[in-house]
Coordinates of C-alpha atoms in Angstrom, one line a residue:
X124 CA 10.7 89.7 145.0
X125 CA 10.5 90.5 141.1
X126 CA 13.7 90.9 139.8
X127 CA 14.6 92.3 136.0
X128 CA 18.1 91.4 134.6
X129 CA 19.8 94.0 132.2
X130 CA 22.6 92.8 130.4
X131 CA 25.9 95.6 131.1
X132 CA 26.6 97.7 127.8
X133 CA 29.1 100.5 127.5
X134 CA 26.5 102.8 129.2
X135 CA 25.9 100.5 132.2
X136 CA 29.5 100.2 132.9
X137 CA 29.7 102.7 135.8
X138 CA 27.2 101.4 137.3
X139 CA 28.8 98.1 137.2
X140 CA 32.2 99.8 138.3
X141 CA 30.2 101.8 141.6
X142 CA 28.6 98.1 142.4
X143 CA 32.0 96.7 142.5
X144 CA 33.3 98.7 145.1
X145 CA 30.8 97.8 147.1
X146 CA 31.2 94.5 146.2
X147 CA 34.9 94.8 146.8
X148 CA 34.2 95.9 150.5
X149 CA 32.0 93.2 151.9
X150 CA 34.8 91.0 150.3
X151 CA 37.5 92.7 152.4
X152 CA 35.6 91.3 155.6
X153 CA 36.3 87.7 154.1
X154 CA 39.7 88.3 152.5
X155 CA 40.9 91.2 153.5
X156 CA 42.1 94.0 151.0
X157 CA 42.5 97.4 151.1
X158 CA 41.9 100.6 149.0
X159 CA 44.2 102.7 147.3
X160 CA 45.2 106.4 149.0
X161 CA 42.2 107.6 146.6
X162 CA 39.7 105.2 149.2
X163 CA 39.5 102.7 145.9
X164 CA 39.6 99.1 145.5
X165 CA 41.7 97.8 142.7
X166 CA 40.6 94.5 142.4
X167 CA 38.1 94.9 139.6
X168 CA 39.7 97.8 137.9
X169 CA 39.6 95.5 134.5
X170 CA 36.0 95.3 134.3
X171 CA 36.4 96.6 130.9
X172 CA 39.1 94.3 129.6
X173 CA 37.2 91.2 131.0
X174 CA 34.2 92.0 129.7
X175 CA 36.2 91.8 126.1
X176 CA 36.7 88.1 126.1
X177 CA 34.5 86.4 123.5
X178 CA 32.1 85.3 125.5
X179 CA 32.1 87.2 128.8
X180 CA 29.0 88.9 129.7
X181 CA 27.7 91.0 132.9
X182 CA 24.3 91.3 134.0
X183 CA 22.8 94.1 136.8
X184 CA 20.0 93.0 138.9
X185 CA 17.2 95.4 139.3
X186 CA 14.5 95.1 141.6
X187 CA 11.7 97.0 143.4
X188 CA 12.7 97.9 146.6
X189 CA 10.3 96.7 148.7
X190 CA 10.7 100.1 151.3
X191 CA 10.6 102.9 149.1
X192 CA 8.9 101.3 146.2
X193 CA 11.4 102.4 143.5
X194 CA 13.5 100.9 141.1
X195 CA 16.9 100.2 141.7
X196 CA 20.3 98.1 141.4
X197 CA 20.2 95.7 143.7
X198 CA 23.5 92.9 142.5
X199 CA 25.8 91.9 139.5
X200 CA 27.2 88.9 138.0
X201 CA 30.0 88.3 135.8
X202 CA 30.2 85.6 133.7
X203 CA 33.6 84.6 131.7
X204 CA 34.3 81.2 129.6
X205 CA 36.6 78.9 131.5
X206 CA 40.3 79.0 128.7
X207 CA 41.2 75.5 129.4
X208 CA 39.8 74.6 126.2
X209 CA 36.5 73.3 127.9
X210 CA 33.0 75.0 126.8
X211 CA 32.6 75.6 130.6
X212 CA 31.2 78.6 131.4
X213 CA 32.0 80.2 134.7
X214 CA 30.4 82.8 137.5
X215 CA 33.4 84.7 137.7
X216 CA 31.7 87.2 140.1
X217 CA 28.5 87.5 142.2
X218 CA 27.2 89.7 144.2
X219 CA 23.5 91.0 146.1
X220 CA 23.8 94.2 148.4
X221 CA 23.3 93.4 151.5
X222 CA 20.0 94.9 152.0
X223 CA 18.8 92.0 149.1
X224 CA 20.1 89.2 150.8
X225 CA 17.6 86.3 152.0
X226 CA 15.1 87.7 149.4
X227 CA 15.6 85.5 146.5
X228 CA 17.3 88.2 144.5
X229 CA 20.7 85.9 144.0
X230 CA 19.0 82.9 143.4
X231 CA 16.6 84.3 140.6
X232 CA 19.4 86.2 139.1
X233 CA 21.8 83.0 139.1
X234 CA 18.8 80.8 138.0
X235 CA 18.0 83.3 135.0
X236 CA 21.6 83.8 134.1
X237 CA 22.7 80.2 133.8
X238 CA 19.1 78.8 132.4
X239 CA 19.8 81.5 129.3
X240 CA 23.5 80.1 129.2
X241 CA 22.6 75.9 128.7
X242 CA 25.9 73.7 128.9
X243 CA 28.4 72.9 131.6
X244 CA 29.5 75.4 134.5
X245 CA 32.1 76.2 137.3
X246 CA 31.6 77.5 140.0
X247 CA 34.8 78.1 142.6
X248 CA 35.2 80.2 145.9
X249 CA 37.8 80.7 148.6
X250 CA 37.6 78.7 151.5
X251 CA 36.7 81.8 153.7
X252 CA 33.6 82.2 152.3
X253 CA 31.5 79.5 153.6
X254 CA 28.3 81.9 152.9
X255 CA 29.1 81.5 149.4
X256 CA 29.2 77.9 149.7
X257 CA 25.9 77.2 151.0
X258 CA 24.3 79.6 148.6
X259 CA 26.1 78.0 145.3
X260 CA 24.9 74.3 146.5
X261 CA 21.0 75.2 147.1
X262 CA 21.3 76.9 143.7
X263 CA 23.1 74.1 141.5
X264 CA 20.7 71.6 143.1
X265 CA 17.9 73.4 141.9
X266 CA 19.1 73.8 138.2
X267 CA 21.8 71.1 137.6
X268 CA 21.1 68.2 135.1
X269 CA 22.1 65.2 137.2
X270 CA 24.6 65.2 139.4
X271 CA 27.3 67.7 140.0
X272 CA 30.8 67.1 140.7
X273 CA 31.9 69.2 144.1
X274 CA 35.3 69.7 144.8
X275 CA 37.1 70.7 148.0
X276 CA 40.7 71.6 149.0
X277 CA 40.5 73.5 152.6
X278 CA 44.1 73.4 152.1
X279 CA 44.0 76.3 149.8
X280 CA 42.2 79.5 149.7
X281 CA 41.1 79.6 146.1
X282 CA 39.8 77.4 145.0
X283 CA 39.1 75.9 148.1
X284 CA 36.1 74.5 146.9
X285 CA 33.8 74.2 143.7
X286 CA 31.2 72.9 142.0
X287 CA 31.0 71.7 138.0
X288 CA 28.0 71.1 136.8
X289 CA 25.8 70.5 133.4
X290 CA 22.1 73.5 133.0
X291 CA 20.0 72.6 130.3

């Protein structure tokens, strides 16, 4: 499946904010969460002041959709540099509706993103999300320079695991 990355302006950002909910609700089967009395999740209600930092970016994934043959949003990632002084980049969210799942969406989008992004990156999840897992290690095989460092801590829920690696 062809998929076209747009990077998120001022115009995009609902777009990005509607994704998000969705977003927010296949997470609340993994971590739980709940909406406010409006039927909102909260949990990304700073898109706006994340997307401020010097250096954070968000992308929209658009594809063909395969059944109806039109255009339309299928994922988003946010990226954010790590503050611990490092250059480290980091995928700070990620996600592919579920209908684009298993299609190669994700793993085009994170191969595109990070090969347009070239130095070291983290990548961290919560220990509930083994999905997550698996998909982050095919993907950091397939574009990490030599070998990356994995990290795991079941003993916490974030971050239970991760992965730090160098894309040239």
């Amino acid at each position: 499946m062809e998929i076209d990355l747009d990077l998120v302006d001022s115009t995009a950002l609902p777009a990005l904010a509607a994704l998000a909910q969705l977003y927010q609700y296949d997470f609340s089967e993994i971590e739980g969460g709940v909406t406010g009395l409006d039927g909102r999740y909260r949990y990304l209600d700073d898109l706006e002041d994340r997307l401020r930092h010097p250096g954070a970016a968000a992308w929209l994934f658009r594809v063909t959709d395969p059944q109806f043959h039109v255009g339309t949003l299928a994922g988003f990632a946010i990226v954010l540099p790590i503050t611990d002084g490092s250059a480290d980049q980091a995928i700070d969210e990620f996600f592919v509706l579920r209908k684009y799942r298993r299609l190669g969406v994700g793993r085009a989008a994170a191969t595109a993103i990070m090969s347009a992004i070239p130095g070291r990156w983290v990548i961290q999840g919560t220990r509930n999300n083994a999905g997550a897992k698996a998909f982050w290690g095919r993907v950091v095989d397939d574009i990490a320079i030599g070998t990356a460092s994995v990290a795991e801590d079941p003993s916490v829920t974030y971050p239970a695991w991760g992965f730090r690696f160098q894309v040239g």
